Tab-separated table of C-alpha atoms and ligand atoms in Angstrom:
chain	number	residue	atom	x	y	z
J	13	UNK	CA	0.519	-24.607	7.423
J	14	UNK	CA	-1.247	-22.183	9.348
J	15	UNK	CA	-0.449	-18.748	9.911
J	16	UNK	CA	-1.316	-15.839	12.871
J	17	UNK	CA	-2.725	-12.632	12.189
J	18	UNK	CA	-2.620	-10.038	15.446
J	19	UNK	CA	-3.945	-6.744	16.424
J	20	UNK	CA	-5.548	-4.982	19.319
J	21	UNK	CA	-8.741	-5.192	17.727
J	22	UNK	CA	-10.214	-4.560	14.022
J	23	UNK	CA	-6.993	-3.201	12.422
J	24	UNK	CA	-5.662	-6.617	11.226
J	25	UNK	CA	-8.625	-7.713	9.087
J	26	UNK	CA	-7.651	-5.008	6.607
J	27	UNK	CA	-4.644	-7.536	6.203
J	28	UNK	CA	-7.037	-10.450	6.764
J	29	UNK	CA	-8.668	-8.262	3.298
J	30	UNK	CA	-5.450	-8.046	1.876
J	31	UNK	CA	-4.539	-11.428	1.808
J	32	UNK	CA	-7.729	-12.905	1.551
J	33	UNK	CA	-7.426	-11.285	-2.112
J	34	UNK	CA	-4.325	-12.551	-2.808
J	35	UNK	CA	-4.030	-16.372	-1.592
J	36	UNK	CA	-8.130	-16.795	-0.898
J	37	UNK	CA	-8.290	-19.304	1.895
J	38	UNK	CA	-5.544	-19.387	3.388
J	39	UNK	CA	-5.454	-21.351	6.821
J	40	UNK	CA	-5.116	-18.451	9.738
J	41	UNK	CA	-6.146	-17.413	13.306
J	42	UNK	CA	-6.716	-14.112	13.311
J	43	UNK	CA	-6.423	-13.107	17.431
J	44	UNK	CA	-7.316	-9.246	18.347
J	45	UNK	CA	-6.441	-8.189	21.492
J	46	UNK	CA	-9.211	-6.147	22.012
J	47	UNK	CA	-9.670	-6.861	25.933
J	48	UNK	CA	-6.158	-4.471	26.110
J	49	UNK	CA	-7.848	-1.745	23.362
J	50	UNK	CA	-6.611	1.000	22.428
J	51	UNK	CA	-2.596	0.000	22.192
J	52	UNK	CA	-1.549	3.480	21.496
J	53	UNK	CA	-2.709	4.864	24.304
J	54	UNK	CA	-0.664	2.943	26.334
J	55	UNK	CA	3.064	3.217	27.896
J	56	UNK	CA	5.674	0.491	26.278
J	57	UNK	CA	6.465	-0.880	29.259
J	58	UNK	CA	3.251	-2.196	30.015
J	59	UNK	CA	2.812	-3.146	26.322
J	60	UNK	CA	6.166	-4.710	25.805
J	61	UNK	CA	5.526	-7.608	28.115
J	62	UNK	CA	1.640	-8.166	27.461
J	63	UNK	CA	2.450	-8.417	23.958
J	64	UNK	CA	4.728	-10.876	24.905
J	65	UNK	CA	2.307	-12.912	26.986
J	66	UNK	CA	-0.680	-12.700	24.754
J	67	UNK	CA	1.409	-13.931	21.455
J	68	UNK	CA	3.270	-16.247	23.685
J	69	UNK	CA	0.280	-17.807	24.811
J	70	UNK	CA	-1.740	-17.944	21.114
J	71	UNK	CA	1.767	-19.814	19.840
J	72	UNK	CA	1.229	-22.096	22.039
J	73	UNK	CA	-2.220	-23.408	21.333
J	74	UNK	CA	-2.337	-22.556	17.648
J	75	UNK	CA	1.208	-23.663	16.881
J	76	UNK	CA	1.180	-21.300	13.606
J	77	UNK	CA	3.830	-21.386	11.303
J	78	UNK	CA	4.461	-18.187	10.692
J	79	UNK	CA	2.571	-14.428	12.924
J	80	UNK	CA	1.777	-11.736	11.034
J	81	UNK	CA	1.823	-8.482	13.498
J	82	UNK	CA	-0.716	-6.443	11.919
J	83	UNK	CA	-0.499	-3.623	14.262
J	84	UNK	CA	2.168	-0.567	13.911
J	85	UNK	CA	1.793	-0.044	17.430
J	86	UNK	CA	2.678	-3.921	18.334
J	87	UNK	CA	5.499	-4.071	15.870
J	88	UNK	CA	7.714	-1.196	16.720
J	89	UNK	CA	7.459	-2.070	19.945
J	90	UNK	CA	7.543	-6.149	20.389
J	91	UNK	CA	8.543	-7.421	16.827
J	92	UNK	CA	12.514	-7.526	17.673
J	93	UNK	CA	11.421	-9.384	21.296
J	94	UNK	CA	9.522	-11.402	19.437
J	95	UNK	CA	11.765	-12.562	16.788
J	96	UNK	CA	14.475	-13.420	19.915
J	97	UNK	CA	12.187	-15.449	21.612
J	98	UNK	CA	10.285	-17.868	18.872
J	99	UNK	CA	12.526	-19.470	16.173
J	100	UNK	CA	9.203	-18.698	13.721
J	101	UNK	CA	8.924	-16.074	10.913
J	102	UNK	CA	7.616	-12.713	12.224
J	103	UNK	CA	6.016	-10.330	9.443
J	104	UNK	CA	5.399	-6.740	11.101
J	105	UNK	CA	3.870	-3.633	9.963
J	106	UNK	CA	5.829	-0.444	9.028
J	107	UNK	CA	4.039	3.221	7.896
J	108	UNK	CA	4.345	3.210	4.165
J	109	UNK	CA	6.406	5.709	4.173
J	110	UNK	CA	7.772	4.514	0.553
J	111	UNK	CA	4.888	4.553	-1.448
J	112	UNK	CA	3.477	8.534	0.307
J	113	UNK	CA	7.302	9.707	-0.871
J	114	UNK	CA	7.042	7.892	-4.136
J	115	UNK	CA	3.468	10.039	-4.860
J	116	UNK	CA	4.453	13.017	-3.503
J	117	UNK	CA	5.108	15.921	-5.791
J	118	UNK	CA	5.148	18.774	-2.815
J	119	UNK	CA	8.139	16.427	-1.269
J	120	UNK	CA	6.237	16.877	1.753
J	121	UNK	CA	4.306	14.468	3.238
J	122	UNK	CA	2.132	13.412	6.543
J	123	UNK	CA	2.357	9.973	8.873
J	124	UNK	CA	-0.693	9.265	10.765
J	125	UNK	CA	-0.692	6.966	13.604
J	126	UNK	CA	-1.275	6.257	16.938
J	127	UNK	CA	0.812	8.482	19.684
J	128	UNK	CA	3.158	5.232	20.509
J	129	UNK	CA	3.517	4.763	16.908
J	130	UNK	CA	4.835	8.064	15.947
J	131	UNK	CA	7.141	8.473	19.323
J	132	UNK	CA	9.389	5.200	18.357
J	133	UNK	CA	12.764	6.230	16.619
J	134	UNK	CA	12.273	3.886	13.967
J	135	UNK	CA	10.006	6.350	12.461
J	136	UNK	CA	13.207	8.563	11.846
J	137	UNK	CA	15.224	5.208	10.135
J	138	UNK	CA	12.324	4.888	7.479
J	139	UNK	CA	12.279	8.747	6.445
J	140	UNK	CA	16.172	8.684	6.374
J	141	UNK	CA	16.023	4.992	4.085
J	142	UNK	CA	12.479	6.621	2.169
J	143	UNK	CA	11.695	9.584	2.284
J	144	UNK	CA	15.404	11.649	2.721
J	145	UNK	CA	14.219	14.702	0.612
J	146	UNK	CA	11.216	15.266	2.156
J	147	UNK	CA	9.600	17.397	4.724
J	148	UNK	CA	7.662	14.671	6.896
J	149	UNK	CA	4.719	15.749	8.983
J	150	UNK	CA	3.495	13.572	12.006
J	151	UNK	CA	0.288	12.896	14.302
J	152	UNK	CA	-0.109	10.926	16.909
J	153	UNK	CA	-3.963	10.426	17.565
J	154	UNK	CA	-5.882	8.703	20.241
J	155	UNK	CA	-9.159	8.902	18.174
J	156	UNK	CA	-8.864	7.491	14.645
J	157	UNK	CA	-8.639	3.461	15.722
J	158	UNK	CA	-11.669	4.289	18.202
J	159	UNK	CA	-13.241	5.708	15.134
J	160	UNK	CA	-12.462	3.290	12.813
J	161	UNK	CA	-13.821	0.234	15.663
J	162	UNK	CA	-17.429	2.134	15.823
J	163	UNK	CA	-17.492	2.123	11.416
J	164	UNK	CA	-16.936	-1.282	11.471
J	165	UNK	CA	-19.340	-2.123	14.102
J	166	UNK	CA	-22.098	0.494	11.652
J	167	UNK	CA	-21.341	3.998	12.910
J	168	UNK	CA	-21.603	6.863	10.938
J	169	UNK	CA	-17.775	8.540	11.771
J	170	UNK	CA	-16.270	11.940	11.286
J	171	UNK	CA	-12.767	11.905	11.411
J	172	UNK	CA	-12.391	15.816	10.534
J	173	UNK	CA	-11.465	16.691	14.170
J	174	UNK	CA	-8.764	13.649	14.044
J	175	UNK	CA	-7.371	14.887	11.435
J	176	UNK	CA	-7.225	18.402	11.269
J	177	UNK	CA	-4.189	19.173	13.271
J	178	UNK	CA	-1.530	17.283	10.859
J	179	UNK	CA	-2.701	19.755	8.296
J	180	UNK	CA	-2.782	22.745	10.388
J	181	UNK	CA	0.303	22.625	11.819
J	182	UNK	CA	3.479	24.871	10.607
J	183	UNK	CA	3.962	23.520	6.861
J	184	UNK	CA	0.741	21.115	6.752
J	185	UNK	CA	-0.864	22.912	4.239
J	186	UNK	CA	2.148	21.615	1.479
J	187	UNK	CA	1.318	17.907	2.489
J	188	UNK	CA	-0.181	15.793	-0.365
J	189	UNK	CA	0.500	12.330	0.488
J	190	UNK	CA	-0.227	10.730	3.540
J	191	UNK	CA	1.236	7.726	5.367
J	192	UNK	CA	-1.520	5.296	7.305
J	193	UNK	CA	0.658	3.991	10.125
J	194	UNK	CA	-2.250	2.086	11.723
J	195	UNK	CA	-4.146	-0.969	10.804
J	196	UNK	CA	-7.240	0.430	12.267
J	197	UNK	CA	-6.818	3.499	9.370
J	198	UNK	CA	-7.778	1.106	6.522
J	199	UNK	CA	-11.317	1.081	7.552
J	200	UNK	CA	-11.361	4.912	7.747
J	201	UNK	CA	-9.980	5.294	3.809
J	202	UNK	CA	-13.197	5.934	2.764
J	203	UNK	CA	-13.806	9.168	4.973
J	204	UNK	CA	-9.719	10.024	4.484
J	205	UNK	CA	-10.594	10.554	0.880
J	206	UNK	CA	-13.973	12.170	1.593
J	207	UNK	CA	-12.349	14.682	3.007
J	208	UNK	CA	-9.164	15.488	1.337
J	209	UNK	CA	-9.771	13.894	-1.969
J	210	UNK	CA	-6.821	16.090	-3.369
J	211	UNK	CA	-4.464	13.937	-1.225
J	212	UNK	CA	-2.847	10.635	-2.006
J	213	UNK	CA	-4.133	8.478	1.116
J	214	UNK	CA	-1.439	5.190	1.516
J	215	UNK	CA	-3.060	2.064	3.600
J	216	UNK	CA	-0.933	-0.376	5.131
J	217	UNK	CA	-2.693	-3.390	4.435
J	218	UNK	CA	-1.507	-4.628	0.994
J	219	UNK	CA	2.131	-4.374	1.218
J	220	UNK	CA	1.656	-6.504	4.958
J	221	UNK	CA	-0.066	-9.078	2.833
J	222	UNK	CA	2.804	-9.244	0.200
J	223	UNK	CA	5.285	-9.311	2.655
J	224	UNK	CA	3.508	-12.310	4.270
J	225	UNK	CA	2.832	-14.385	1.229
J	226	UNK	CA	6.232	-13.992	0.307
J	227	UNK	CA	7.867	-15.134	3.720
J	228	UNK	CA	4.941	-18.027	3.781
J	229	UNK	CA	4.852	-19.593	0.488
J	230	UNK	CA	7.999	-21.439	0.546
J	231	UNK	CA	6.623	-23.309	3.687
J	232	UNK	CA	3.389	-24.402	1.516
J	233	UNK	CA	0.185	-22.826	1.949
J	234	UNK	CA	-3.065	-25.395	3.121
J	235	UNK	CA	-6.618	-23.910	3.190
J	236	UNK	CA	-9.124	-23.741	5.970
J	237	UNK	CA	-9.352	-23.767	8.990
J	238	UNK	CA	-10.069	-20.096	9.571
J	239	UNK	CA	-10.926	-18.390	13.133
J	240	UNK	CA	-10.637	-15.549	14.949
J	241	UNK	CA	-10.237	-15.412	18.472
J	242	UNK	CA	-10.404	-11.963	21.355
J	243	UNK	CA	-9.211	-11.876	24.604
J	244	UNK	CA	-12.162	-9.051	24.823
J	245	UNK	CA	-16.062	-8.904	23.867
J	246	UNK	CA	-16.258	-11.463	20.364
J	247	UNK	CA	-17.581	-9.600	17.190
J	248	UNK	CA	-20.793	-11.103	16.060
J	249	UNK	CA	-20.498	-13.290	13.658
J	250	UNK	CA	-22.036	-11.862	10.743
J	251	UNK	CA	-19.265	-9.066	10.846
J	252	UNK	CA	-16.628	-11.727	10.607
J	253	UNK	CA	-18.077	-13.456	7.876
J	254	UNK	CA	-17.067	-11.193	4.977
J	255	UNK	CA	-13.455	-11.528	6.127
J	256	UNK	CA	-13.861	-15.824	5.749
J	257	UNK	CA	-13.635	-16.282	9.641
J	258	UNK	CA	-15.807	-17.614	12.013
J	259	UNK	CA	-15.853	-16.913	16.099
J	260	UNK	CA	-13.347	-19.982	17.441
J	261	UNK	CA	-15.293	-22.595	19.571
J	262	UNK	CA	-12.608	-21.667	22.763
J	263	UNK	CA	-12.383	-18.145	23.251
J	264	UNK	CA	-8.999	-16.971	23.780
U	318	DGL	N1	-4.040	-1.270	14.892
U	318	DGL	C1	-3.060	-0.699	15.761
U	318	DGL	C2	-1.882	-0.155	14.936
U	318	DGL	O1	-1.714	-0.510	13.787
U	318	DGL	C3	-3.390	0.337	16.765
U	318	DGL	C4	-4.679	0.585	17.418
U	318	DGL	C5	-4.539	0.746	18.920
U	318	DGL	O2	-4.279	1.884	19.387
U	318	DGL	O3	-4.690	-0.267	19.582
U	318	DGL	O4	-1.078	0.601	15.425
């Protein structure tokens, strides 16, 4: 039993993290797409069918039993495509829109994510099911899962600028929770709560990895192997390392 874990780059091993912590081990590919980085900057029509293609093609040669889509971006737009086309279990991302409503005490509370992200009218069905009595805030940004690629490759990173205009914006200033609704955002928690340590910062990471373990136990979980594989520029080893994965021998 061997499961998929997919992004367009670094977001995913904040799952890889995630899960890592819960069933240590656990066989997976992780695959980032980072030769088609940044996703959110990019129209759905061209990222409908190269999702399509680049899963396709990595079910095909890793035969998982199970893809985790650890990438907002990826799962609003491909996950119901997906789930027509491969009889396999699909886990995607949403914001955690739950848990920022559950902390909030203003009632009013901010979604970060990428611009493709926050466009998608799903957004609307998870404040509606969520978040009904509260005032919900959103930004789109093309610069936080740049941001968060240069920290994990050893950048010092601001993300002031990035951030600033969902708190500036007509009502802002009553937010105190905030929704991640990237992958890539996990890495940047650190300099989230750096700079607005007064707000409750929700990552998307854990409640992927309970999602998955919960769709993937009944199939039996098996340990090792673990690889990651990019259809861009590899990350160097050592970086991988922490998350238990090694470079594949084949690239992608
Ligand atoms: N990690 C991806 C997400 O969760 C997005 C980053 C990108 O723009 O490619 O939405």
């Amino acid at each position: 039993m061997a499961i998929l874990v997919f992004d367009s780059g670094i977001g995913g091993l904040g799952v890889v993290t995630a899960l890592n912590g819960l069933a240590p081990g656990l066989a997976l590919t992780y695959l980032a797409d980072n030769g088609f980085f940044p996703y959110g900057e990019k129209p759905d029509d061209i990222l409908l069918p190269h999702i399509l293609r680049v899963i396709g093609q990595a079910i095909e040669r890793e035969k998982p039993e199970a893809v985790v889509i650890a990438c907002n971006t990826a799962s609003t737009i491909a996950l119901g495509a997906l789930r027509a086309a491969y009889p396999l279990p699909f886990i995607g991302c949403v914001p955690p829109i739950k848990p920022a409503a559950a902390a909030s005490r203003s009632r009013s509370i901010g979604v970060l994510a990428t611009k493709a992200t926050v466009r998608r009218p799903y957004l609307n069905g998870l404040v509606e099911k969520f978040a009904p009595d509260c005032t919900v805030l959103t930004l789109g940004t093309p610069d936080l899962a740049e941001l968060a690629e240069q920290k994990f490759r050893g950048a010092a990173v601001d993300v002031s600028a990035a951030v600033a205009p969902l708190f500036t914006q007509p009502g802002g200033e009553q937010i105190d929770a905030v929704a991640l609704g990237c992958t890539h955002y996990s890495f940047l928690l650190e300099e989230f709560l750096a700079l607005r340590p007064d707000i409750s910062w929700h990552d998307p990471a854990m409640p992927v990895a309970k999602q998955t373990l919960k769709i993937i136990e009944p199939l039996g979980l098996s340990p090792a192997p673990r690889t990651a594989r990019f259809t861009g520029a590899a990350i160097a080893p050592a970086l991988l390392s922490p998350f238990g994965l090694q470079p594949a021998v084949n690239p992608a």
